[in-house]
Short mmCIF file of C-alpha atoms in Angstrom, two decimals:
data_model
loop_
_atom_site.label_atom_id
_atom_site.label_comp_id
_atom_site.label_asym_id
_atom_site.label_seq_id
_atom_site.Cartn_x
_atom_site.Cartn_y
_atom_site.Cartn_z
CA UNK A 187 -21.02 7.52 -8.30
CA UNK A 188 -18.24 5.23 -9.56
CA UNK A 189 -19.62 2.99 -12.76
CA UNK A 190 -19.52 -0.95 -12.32
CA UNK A 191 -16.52 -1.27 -14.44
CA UNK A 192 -14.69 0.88 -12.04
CA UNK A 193 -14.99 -1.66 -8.94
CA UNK A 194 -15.13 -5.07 -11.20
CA UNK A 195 -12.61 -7.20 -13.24
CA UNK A 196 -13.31 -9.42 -16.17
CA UNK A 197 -10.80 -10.68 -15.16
CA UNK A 198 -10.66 -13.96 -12.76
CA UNK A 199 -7.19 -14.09 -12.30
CA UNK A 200 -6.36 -10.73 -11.09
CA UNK A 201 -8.47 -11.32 -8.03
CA UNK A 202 -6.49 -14.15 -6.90
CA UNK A 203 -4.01 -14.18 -4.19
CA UNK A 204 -0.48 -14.55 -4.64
CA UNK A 205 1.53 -17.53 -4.17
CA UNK A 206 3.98 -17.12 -1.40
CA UNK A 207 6.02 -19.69 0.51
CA UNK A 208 5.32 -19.79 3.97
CA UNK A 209 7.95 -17.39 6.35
CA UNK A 210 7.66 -14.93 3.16
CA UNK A 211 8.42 -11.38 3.82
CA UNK A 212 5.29 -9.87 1.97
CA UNK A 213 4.83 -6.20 1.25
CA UNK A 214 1.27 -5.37 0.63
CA UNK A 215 1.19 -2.02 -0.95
CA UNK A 216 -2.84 -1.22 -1.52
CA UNK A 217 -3.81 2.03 -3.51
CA UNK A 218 -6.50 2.93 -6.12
CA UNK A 219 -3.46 3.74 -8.60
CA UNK A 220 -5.39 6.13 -10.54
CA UNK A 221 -3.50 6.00 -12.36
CA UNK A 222 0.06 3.78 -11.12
CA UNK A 223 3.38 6.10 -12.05
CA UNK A 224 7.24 6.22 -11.45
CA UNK A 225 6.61 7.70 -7.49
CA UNK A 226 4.48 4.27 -6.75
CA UNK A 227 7.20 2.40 -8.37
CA UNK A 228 9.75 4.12 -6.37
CA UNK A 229 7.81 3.85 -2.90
CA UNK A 230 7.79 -0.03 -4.06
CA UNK A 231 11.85 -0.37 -4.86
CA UNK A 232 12.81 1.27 -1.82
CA UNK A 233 10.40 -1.23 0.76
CA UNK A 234 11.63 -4.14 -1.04
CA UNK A 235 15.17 -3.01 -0.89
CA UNK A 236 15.37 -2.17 2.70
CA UNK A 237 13.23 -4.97 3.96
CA UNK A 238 14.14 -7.42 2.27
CA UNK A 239 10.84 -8.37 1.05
CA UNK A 240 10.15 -11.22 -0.93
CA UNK A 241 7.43 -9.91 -2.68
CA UNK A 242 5.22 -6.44 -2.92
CA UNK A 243 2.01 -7.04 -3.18
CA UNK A 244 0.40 -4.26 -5.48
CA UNK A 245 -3.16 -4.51 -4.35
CA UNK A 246 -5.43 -2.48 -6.37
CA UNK A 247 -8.40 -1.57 -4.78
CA UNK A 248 -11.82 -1.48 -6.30
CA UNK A 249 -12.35 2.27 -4.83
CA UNK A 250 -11.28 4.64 -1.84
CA UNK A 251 -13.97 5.62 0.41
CA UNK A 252 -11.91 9.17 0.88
CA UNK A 253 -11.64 10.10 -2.61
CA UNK A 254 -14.05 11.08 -5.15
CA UNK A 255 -14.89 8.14 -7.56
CA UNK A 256 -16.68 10.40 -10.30
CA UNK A 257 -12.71 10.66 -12.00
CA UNK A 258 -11.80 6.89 -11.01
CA UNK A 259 -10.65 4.42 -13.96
CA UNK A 260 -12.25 1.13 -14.30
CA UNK A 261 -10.31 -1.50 -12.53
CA UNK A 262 -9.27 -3.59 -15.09
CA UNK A 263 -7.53 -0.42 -17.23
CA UNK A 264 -5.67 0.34 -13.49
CA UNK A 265 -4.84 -3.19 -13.00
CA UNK A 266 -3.38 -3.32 -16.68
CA UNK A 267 -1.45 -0.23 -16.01
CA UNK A 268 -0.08 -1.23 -12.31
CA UNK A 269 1.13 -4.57 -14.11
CA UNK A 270 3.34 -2.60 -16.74
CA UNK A 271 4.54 -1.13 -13.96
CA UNK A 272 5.38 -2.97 -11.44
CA UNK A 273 7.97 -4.54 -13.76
CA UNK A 274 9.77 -6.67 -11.66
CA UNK A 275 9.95 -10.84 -10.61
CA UNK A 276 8.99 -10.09 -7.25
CA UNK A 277 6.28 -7.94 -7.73
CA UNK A 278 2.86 -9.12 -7.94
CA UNK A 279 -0.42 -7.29 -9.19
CA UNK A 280 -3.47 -8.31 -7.43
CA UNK A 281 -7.04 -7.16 -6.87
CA UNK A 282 -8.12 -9.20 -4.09
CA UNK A 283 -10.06 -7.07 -2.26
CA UNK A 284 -13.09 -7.36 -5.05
CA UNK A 285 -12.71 -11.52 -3.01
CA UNK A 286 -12.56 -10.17 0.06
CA UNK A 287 -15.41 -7.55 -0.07
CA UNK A 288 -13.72 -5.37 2.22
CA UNK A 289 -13.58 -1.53 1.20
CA UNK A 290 -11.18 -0.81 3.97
CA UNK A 291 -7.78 -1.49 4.50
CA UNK A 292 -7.84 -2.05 8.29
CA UNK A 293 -10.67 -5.35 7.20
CA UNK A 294 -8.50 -5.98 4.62
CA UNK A 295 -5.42 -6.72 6.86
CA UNK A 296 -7.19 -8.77 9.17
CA UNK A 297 -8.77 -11.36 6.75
CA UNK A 298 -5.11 -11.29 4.95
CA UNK A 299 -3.75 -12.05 8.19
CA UNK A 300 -6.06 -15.02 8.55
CA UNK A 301 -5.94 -16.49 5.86
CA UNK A 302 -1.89 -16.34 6.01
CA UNK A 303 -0.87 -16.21 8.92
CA UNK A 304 2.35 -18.12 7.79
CA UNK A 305 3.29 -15.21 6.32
CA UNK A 306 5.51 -11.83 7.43
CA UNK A 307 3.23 -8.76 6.18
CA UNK A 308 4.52 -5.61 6.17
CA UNK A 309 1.99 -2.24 5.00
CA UNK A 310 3.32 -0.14 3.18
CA UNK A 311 2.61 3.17 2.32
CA UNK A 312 3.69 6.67 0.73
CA UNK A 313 4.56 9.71 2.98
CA UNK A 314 2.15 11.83 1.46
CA UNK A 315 -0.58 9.44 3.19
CA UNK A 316 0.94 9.74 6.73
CA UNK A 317 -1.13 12.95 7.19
CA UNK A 318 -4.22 12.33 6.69
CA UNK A 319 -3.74 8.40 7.78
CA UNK A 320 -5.55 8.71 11.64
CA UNK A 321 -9.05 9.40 8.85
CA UNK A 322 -8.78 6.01 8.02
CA UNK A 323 -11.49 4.22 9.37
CA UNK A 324 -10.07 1.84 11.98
CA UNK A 325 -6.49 3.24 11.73
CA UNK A 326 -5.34 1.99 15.26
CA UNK A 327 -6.12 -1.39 13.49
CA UNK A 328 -4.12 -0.87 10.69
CA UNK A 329 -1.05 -0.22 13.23
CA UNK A 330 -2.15 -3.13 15.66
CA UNK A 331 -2.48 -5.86 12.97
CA UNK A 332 0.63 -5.43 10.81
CA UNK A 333 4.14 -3.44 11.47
CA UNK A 334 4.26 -0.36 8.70
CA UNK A 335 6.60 1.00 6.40
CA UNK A 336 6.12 4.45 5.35
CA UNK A 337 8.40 5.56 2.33
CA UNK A 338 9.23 9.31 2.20
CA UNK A 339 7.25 11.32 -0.86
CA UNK A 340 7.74 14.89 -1.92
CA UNK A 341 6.49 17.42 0.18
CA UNK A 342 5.87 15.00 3.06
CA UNK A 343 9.38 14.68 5.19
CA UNK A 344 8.22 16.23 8.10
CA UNK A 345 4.44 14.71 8.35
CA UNK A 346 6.40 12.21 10.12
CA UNK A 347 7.08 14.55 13.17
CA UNK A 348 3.66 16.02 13.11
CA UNK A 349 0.78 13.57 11.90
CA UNK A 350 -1.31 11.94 14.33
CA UNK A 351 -0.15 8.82 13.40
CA UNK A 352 3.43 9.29 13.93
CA UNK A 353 2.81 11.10 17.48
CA UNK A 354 0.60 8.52 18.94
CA UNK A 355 2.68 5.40 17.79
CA UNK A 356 6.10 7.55 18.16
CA UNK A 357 6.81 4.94 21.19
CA UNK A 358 7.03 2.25 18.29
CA UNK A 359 8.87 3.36 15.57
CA UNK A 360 12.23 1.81 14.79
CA UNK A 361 15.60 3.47 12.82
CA UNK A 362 15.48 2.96 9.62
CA UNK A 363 19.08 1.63 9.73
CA UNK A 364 17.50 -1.44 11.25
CA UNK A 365 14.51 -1.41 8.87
CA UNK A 366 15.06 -4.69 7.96
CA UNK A 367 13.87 -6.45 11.02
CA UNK A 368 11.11 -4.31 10.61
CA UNK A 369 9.02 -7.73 9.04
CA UNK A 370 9.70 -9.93 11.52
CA UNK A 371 8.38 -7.37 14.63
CA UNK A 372 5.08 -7.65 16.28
CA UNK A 373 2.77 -4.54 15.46
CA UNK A 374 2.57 -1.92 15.83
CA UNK A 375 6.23 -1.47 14.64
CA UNK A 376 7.15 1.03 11.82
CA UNK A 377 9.52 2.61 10.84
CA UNK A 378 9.52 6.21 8.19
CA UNK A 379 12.78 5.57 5.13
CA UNK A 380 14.08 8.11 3.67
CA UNK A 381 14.88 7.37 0.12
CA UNK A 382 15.39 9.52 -3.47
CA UNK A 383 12.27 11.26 -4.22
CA UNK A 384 9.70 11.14 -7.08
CA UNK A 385 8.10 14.21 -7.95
CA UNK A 386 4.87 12.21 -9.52
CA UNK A 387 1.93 12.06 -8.32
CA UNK A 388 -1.67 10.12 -9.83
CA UNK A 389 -3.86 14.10 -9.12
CA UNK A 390 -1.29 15.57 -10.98
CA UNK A 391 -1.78 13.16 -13.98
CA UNK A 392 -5.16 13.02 -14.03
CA UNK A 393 -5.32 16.92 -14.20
CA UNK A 394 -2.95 16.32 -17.34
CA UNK A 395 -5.10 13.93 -19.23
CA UNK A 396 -8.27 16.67 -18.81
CA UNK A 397 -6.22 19.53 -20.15
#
């Protein structure tokens, strides 16, 4: 079990949404960032660069109901740590989700759909996700609510011919040369960009910081 410090934030302001202007290309990148490091950063640069985003959303999520929570940071040290990070005027750190209540992205999406719908979201998401993504609970929801971005990671280049994901919604993936549309596109839309890769990853770390 996760302690309370893990899932809460004193806080106040880090739970608040965003301001965005309405017809905002938004980015909402969710993770537990445990901890945030150069290969979220990079995954972050290259979606803002080739959509044309307005803003990334960095939402940091209380916990991740497929991953352990025995090793996970309290929220506030991961929200501290995303924010050094995620150095950069149109990035934003928030941890919503505590709001919201919702411990799973595909919720998530729909109440941040609702409660904006003036704005363009776009998910985005590491390669080294795309595998395992169809475990998500509600997946299909994820891809039906929003259109997706999916940012190539180490190791993961060809998950995008072979993960459930990609085969099922194969019908509605777009080039990445036109990848900046991609925000303005009804879901399910997504599209897989290749970009410089990042050899960092948050396991990796934490096995450094107990050795």
């Amino acid at each position: 079990m996760s302690s309370p410090a893990a899932t809460r934030t004193s806080h106040p302001d880090w739970v608040k949404l965003p301001h965005a202007e309405a017809g905002n290309r938004i980015g909402i990148f969710g993770g537990s960032f445990n901890p945030p490091h150069s290969g979220h950063r990079a995954v972050a640069m290259t979606a803002m660069k080739r959509l044309k985003l307005d803003q990334v959303w960095w939402l940091v999520t209380p916990g991740n109901p497929l991953k352990d929570a025995a090793d996970l940071a309290p929220l506030d040290k991961r929200i501290h740590m995303t924010s050094a990070l995620a150095d950069h005027p149109r990035m934003r750190v928030t941890a919503h989700e505590v709001v919201l209540g919702t411990p799973y992205t595909a919720e998530t999406l729909k109440r941040l759909c609702r409660k904006r719908p003036d704005l363009n979201f776009v998910w985005i998401m590491g390669a080294d996700n795309l595998a395992s993504f169809h475990r998500w609970q509600d997946w299909r929801t994820i891809m039906d609510s929003v259109p997706v971005a999916v940012v190539d990671r180490p190791h993961a280049s060809l998950s995008v011919l072979f993960a459930p994901m990609a085969q099922t919604y194969g019908y509605a993936r777009i080039d990445e040369g036109d990848a900046v549309i991609l925000p303005h596109l009804a879901a399910p839309a997504w599209t897989f960009l290749h970009a410089p890769l990042d050899g960092n990853s948050s396991t990796e770390l934490r096995k450094r910081q107990t050795t």
